Amino acid sequence: MKPLEYFLRLTQKELFAKLRSIYKGCADVGRDSYILVKGEAPVLLVAHLDTVHPQPVKQICRTDDGGMLMSPQGIGGDDRCGVYALNAVYGQSEAKPWLLFTCDEEVGGVGAGDFCAKHRKGALPKELGQLKLIIEIDRKGRDDAVYYGCDNRDFEDYITGKGFRTSYGSFSDISYIAPELGIAAVNLSAGYYNAHTLHEYINRKHLEDTVRKVIGIIAESTDPGFPRYGYVEACRFYGRGWGRYGSWYSEGKALEVLPEDIREEYGALLDYYTVEELEGYRMDYGDGMILQLFETEFGGTAER
């Protein structure tokens, strides 16, 4: 099994070629935008190959014990941690999960969109209809679980029982994939922090904790009595059109209560901060801090 550092150093194009070679003979490759690896267990794991950093990682800085990783070029844990995790889970699982590696998630979920388009044409393996759940590994931190437009409470309870806590975000590939396949999906923490900045770092232990938990879920999913978790549409709230996605919130969690002039930015920041963190900033520094955080994370202000 390849170490984490292997996946950090490659460009998206190089990584795509390497994964295509590794899974040759058991993969469906779509327009150089996604790789679908066939599995046996009824679980689809998802990660994206791109990062926001313009340069590939050349230098990796480690703490003395090797547990923390950073790079002057930006370590790219979002989402090379997820790519590593999928390979690790696949290699350590007796019944292999399905894997989906996508390209260009950071610029609009391009690979996921192509995957969904091919599914609508009936051009993907029919065995995908036997899936019972979807897990993306693309979230910051240690124990976050984000469901976006899916509001299957039984599924949420199951994931919470594995040691994850429900959090909120604006978009990832499963925002497209879950409703397309009709399967409940969750985005789990991948052990990286300070995403989209040169101060991004990876906590290797936190990443491996998620790998271990997902391996356990894969094993449980093969039990004949394990339920199929269907996609349940959540109530949706869209701001005034920040970015390209809008924001998804479960019923009772919509952000209409926020001042109108920070809703869009607040919704976008939920990919990188918890509600508790953002509310703490508002309490300490006022609503203007939300706009400052947005500018720091995204390099600009939302269009008015």
Short mmCIF file of C-alpha atoms in Angstrom, two decimals:
data_model
loop_
_atom_site.label_atom_id
_atom_site.label_comp_id
_atom_site.label_asym_id
_atom_site.label_seq_id
_atom_site.Cartn_x
_atom_site.Cartn_y
_atom_site.Cartn_z
CA MET A 1 0.00 0.00 0.00
CA LYS A 2 1.31 3.43 -0.94
CA PRO A 3 2.11 5.80 1.96
CA LEU A 4 0.32 9.12 2.42
CA GLU A 5 3.31 11.08 1.16
CA TYR A 6 3.08 9.34 -2.22
CA PHE A 7 -0.35 10.82 -2.88
CA LEU A 8 0.66 14.30 -1.72
CA ARG A 9 3.47 14.88 -4.24
CA LEU A 10 1.73 14.17 -7.55
CA THR A 11 -0.19 16.55 -9.79
CA GLN A 12 -3.83 15.71 -10.46
CA LYS A 13 -2.93 14.43 -13.93
CA GLU A 14 -0.12 12.26 -12.60
CA LEU A 15 -2.29 10.89 -9.82
CA PHE A 16 -5.10 10.09 -12.24
CA ALA A 17 -2.68 8.08 -14.39
CA LYS A 18 -1.24 6.23 -11.38
CA LEU A 19 -4.67 5.25 -10.04
CA ARG A 20 -5.80 4.19 -13.49
CA SER A 21 -2.79 1.88 -13.61
CA ILE A 22 -3.23 0.56 -10.06
CA TYR A 23 -6.86 -0.41 -10.69
CA LYS A 24 -6.44 -1.49 -14.30
CA GLY A 25 -8.90 -4.22 -15.19
CA CYS A 26 -11.48 -3.34 -12.53
CA ALA A 27 -12.12 0.33 -13.24
CA ASP A 28 -14.46 2.39 -15.41
CA VAL A 29 -12.71 5.59 -16.54
CA GLY A 30 -14.84 8.52 -17.60
CA ARG A 31 -13.50 11.22 -19.93
CA ASP A 32 -10.35 11.65 -17.84
CA SER A 33 -12.57 13.13 -15.11
CA TYR A 34 -13.32 10.19 -12.82
CA ILE A 35 -12.25 6.63 -12.05
CA LEU A 36 -14.86 4.18 -10.73
CA VAL A 37 -13.36 1.05 -9.17
CA LYS A 38 -15.71 -1.91 -8.91
CA GLY A 39 -16.20 -3.45 -5.49
CA GLU A 40 -17.92 -6.27 -3.62
CA ALA A 41 -19.18 -4.55 -0.46
CA PRO A 42 -22.32 -2.38 -0.98
CA VAL A 43 -20.53 0.87 -0.12
CA LEU A 44 -19.19 3.57 -2.43
CA LEU A 45 -16.23 5.62 -1.16
CA VAL A 46 -15.52 9.00 -2.80
CA ALA A 47 -12.51 11.35 -2.88
CA HIS A 48 -11.29 14.01 -5.29
CA LEU A 49 -7.86 14.27 -6.86
CA ASP A 50 -7.42 18.04 -7.18
CA THR A 51 -6.28 20.58 -4.60
CA VAL A 52 -6.51 24.37 -4.60
CA HIS A 53 -2.74 24.84 -4.53
CA PRO A 54 -1.15 25.91 -7.85
CA GLN A 55 2.12 24.06 -7.25
CA PRO A 56 2.67 20.37 -6.52
CA VAL A 57 4.16 19.50 -3.15
CA LYS A 58 7.96 19.51 -3.35
CA GLN A 59 8.92 19.70 0.32
CA ILE A 60 7.12 17.98 3.20
CA CYS A 61 7.80 19.22 6.74
CA ARG A 62 7.10 16.81 9.59
CA THR A 63 7.02 17.00 13.34
CA ASP A 64 9.65 14.89 15.11
CA ASP A 65 7.24 11.99 15.52
CA GLY A 66 6.01 12.26 11.92
CA GLY A 67 2.44 12.81 13.07
CA MET A 68 1.93 16.28 11.55
CA LEU A 69 2.66 17.19 7.93
CA MET A 70 2.89 20.60 6.23
CA SER A 71 4.42 22.00 3.04
CA PRO A 72 5.56 25.46 1.86
CA GLN A 73 3.60 24.73 -1.32
CA GLY A 74 0.44 23.81 0.63
CA ILE A 75 0.16 20.20 1.74
CA GLY A 76 -3.05 19.47 -0.18
CA GLY A 77 -4.73 17.36 2.47
CA ASP A 78 -8.00 18.50 0.85
CA ASP A 79 -8.36 15.98 -0.63
CA ARG A 80 -5.20 13.92 -0.95
CA CYS A 81 -5.97 12.63 2.54
CA GLY A 82 -9.18 11.22 1.10
CA VAL A 83 -7.36 9.63 -1.85
CA TYR A 84 -4.95 7.94 0.53
CA ALA A 85 -7.83 6.85 2.77
CA LEU A 86 -9.72 5.19 -0.08
CA ASN A 87 -6.67 3.20 -1.07
CA ALA A 88 -5.97 2.26 2.55
CA VAL A 89 -9.55 1.11 3.20
CA TYR A 90 -9.60 -0.86 -0.06
CA GLY A 91 -6.32 -2.57 0.75
CA GLN A 92 -7.30 -3.48 4.32
CA SER A 93 -10.89 -4.57 3.70
CA GLU A 94 -11.72 -8.22 3.13
CA ALA A 95 -14.74 -7.30 1.01
CA LYS A 96 -13.62 -4.48 -1.25
CA PRO A 97 -15.73 -1.31 -1.36
CA TRP A 98 -16.50 0.57 -4.57
CA LEU A 99 -14.22 3.59 -5.09
CA LEU A 100 -14.88 6.80 -6.99
CA PHE A 101 -11.98 9.19 -7.62
CA THR A 102 -13.10 12.49 -9.17
CA CYS A 103 -11.27 15.37 -10.81
CA ASP A 104 -11.81 19.10 -10.37
CA GLU A 105 -14.11 19.07 -7.35
CA GLU A 106 -12.65 22.41 -6.30
CA VAL A 107 -13.87 24.11 -9.48
CA GLY A 108 -17.42 22.84 -9.56
CA GLY A 109 -17.51 19.08 -9.07
CA VAL A 110 -16.63 18.40 -12.71
CA GLY A 111 -15.77 14.73 -12.31
CA ALA A 112 -18.80 14.05 -10.14
CA GLY A 113 -20.99 15.79 -12.72
CA ASP A 114 -19.61 13.59 -15.50
CA PHE A 115 -20.18 10.50 -13.36
CA CYS A 116 -23.81 11.50 -12.78
CA ALA A 117 -24.36 12.26 -16.48
CA LYS A 118 -23.09 8.81 -17.41
CA HIS A 119 -25.33 7.23 -14.77
CA ARG A 120 -28.37 9.00 -16.23
CA LYS A 121 -27.53 7.45 -19.61
CA GLY A 122 -27.49 3.98 -18.04
CA ALA A 123 -23.81 3.59 -18.92
CA LEU A 124 -22.49 2.61 -15.48
CA PRO A 125 -22.45 -0.86 -13.88
CA LYS A 126 -25.92 -1.98 -12.85
CA GLU A 127 -24.43 -3.28 -9.59
CA LEU A 128 -24.38 0.32 -8.33
CA GLY A 129 -28.07 -0.19 -7.67
CA GLN A 130 -27.12 -2.56 -4.84
CA LEU A 131 -25.26 0.11 -2.84
CA LYS A 132 -26.45 0.69 0.71
CA LEU A 133 -24.57 3.90 1.56
CA ILE A 134 -21.98 6.37 0.25
CA ILE A 135 -19.03 7.81 2.18
CA GLU A 136 -16.88 10.67 0.99
CA ILE A 137 -13.65 11.36 2.88
CA ASP A 138 -13.09 15.04 2.16
CA ARG A 139 -13.93 16.98 5.32
CA LYS A 140 -11.60 18.93 7.58
CA GLY A 141 -10.91 17.93 11.16
CA ARG A 142 -11.26 14.74 13.13
CA ASP A 143 -14.86 13.64 13.62
CA ASP A 144 -17.13 15.77 11.41
CA ALA A 145 -19.97 14.24 9.42
CA VAL A 146 -21.66 16.40 6.77
CA TYR A 147 -24.80 15.30 4.90
CA TYR A 148 -25.58 18.30 2.64
CA GLY A 149 -28.94 17.68 0.97
CA CYS A 150 -29.55 14.30 2.58
CA ASP A 151 -31.80 14.13 5.62
CA ASN A 152 -32.01 10.40 6.39
CA ARG A 153 -32.14 10.45 10.19
CA ASP A 154 -31.56 6.69 10.56
CA PHE A 155 -28.38 7.02 8.51
CA GLU A 156 -27.27 10.02 10.55
CA ASP A 157 -27.83 8.04 13.77
CA TYR A 158 -25.76 5.17 12.37
CA ILE A 159 -22.82 7.44 11.49
CA THR A 160 -23.07 9.26 14.83
CA GLY A 161 -22.82 5.87 16.51
CA LYS A 162 -19.39 5.46 14.91
CA GLY A 163 -18.04 8.48 16.77
CA PHE A 164 -18.77 11.27 14.30
CA ARG A 165 -20.74 14.44 15.02
CA THR A 166 -23.07 16.15 12.58
CA SER A 167 -21.69 19.33 11.06
CA TYR A 168 -22.66 21.49 8.09
CA GLY A 169 -21.14 22.44 4.76
CA SER A 170 -22.05 23.95 1.41
CA PHE A 171 -20.84 21.47 -1.23
CA SER A 172 -18.81 18.41 -2.07
CA ASP A 173 -19.07 15.72 -4.73
CA ILE A 174 -21.75 13.79 -2.87
CA SER A 175 -24.05 16.79 -3.25
CA TYR A 176 -24.41 15.56 -6.84
CA ILE A 177 -23.80 11.84 -6.43
CA ALA A 178 -26.16 10.99 -3.56
CA PRO A 179 -29.40 12.31 -5.12
CA GLU A 180 -28.39 10.88 -8.51
CA LEU A 181 -27.96 7.36 -7.12
CA GLY A 182 -30.74 7.72 -4.54
CA ILE A 183 -28.42 6.60 -1.75
CA ALA A 184 -27.72 8.37 1.56
CA ALA A 185 -24.23 9.85 1.75
CA VAL A 186 -21.95 11.49 4.29
CA ASN A 187 -18.68 13.42 4.07
CA LEU A 188 -16.32 12.39 6.89
CA SER A 189 -13.27 14.13 8.34
CA ALA A 190 -9.96 13.41 6.63
CA GLY A 191 -7.62 14.79 9.28
CA TYR A 192 -6.54 18.01 7.57
CA TYR A 193 -6.84 21.54 8.99
CA ASN A 194 -6.61 25.15 7.70
CA ALA A 195 -7.87 24.06 4.28
CA HIS A 196 -7.21 26.22 1.22
CA THR A 197 -4.28 28.00 2.87
CA LEU A 198 -0.52 27.53 2.88
CA HIS A 199 -0.89 26.86 6.62
CA GLU A 200 -2.83 23.68 5.91
CA TYR A 201 -1.57 20.69 7.86
CA ILE A 202 -2.41 17.02 8.25
CA ASN A 203 -2.80 15.16 11.52
CA ARG A 204 -1.90 11.62 10.54
CA LYS A 205 -3.55 10.04 13.59
CA HIS A 206 -6.87 11.76 12.90
CA LEU A 207 -6.76 10.54 9.31
CA GLU A 208 -6.01 6.98 10.37
CA ASP A 209 -8.86 7.11 12.90
CA THR A 210 -11.28 7.74 10.03
CA VAL A 211 -9.69 4.97 7.95
CA ARG A 212 -10.16 2.51 10.82
CA LYS A 213 -13.81 3.49 11.35
CA VAL A 214 -14.63 3.24 7.65
CA ILE A 215 -13.06 -0.23 7.45
CA GLY A 216 -15.45 -1.23 10.23
CA ILE A 217 -18.43 0.18 8.33
CA ILE A 218 -17.41 -1.72 5.19
CA ALA A 219 -17.27 -4.97 7.15
CA GLU A 220 -20.70 -4.37 8.70
CA SER A 221 -22.27 -3.50 5.35
CA THR A 222 -21.78 -7.06 4.07
CA ASP A 223 -24.13 -8.50 6.69
CA PRO A 224 -27.36 -9.58 4.94
CA GLY A 225 -29.41 -7.72 7.54
CA PHE A 226 -27.58 -4.41 7.07
CA PRO A 227 -30.11 -1.80 5.87
CA ARG A 228 -30.05 0.16 2.65
CA TYR A 229 -30.05 3.87 3.49
CA GLY A 230 -31.96 5.73 0.82
CA TYR A 231 -31.52 9.37 -0.08
CA VAL A 232 -34.05 11.59 1.70
CA GLU A 233 -34.24 15.13 0.39
CA ALA A 234 -33.69 17.85 3.00
CA CYS A 235 -35.41 21.21 3.00
CA ARG A 236 -33.20 23.58 1.07
CA PHE A 237 -32.29 27.19 1.62
CA TYR A 238 -30.45 29.11 -1.07
CA GLY A 239 -28.80 32.44 -0.45
CA ARG A 240 -28.62 35.10 -3.14
CA GLY A 241 -26.41 32.93 -5.31
CA TRP A 242 -22.99 32.87 -3.70
CA GLY A 243 -20.56 30.95 -5.87
CA ARG A 244 -22.09 28.14 -7.86
CA TYR A 245 -23.83 25.91 -5.37
CA GLY A 246 -26.01 27.72 -2.91
CA SER A 247 -26.24 25.99 0.49
CA TRP A 248 -28.09 22.99 1.88
CA TYR A 249 -29.56 22.79 5.37
CA SER A 250 -31.78 20.26 7.09
CA GLU A 251 -35.25 21.26 8.21
CA GLY A 252 -35.08 23.56 11.22
CA LYS A 253 -31.44 24.43 10.47
CA ALA A 254 -31.93 27.01 7.73
CA LEU A 255 -30.03 30.26 8.06
CA GLU A 256 -32.86 32.70 7.44
CA VAL A 257 -32.30 33.87 11.01
CA LEU A 258 -28.93 35.36 10.06
CA PRO A 259 -28.56 38.96 8.92
CA GLU A 260 -29.10 39.00 5.18
CA ASP A 261 -25.75 40.64 4.44
CA ILE A 262 -23.69 37.70 5.79
CA ARG A 263 -25.82 34.66 4.84
CA GLU A 264 -23.94 33.76 1.67
CA GLU A 265 -20.52 34.04 3.26
CA TYR A 266 -21.64 32.20 6.39
CA GLY A 267 -23.01 29.32 4.33
CA ALA A 268 -19.76 29.02 2.37
CA LEU A 269 -17.64 29.06 5.53
CA LEU A 270 -19.50 26.05 6.92
CA ASP A 271 -17.20 23.88 4.80
CA TYR A 272 -14.30 25.01 7.00
CA TYR A 273 -15.79 25.99 10.37
CA THR A 274 -18.44 24.58 12.66
CA VAL A 275 -21.55 26.56 13.55
CA GLU A 276 -20.17 26.84 17.08
CA GLU A 277 -16.91 28.35 15.81
CA LEU A 278 -18.65 30.89 13.58
CA GLU A 279 -21.09 31.87 16.30
CA GLY A 280 -18.17 32.32 18.68
CA TYR A 281 -16.51 34.70 16.21
CA ARG A 282 -19.76 36.64 15.83
CA MET A 283 -20.14 36.92 19.59
CA ASP A 284 -16.55 38.09 20.13
CA TYR A 285 -16.03 40.31 17.08
CA GLY A 286 -19.41 41.00 15.48
CA ASP A 287 -20.88 40.10 12.10
CA GLY A 288 -18.04 41.79 10.25
CA MET A 289 -15.74 38.94 11.25
CA ILE A 290 -17.75 36.59 9.00
CA LEU A 291 -16.92 38.76 5.99
CA GLN A 292 -13.25 38.89 7.01
CA LEU A 293 -13.09 35.11 7.34
CA PHE A 294 -14.70 34.74 3.91
CA GLU A 295 -12.10 37.02 2.35
CA THR A 296 -9.31 35.02 4.03
CA GLU A 297 -10.62 31.64 2.87
CA PHE A 298 -11.82 32.56 -0.62
CA GLY A 299 -9.74 35.57 -1.59
CA GLY A 300 -12.63 37.92 -2.25
CA THR A 301 -16.09 39.03 -1.30
CA ALA A 302 -19.41 37.64 -2.50
CA GLU A 303 -21.09 39.52 -5.31
CA ARG A 304 -23.82 41.89 -4.17
#
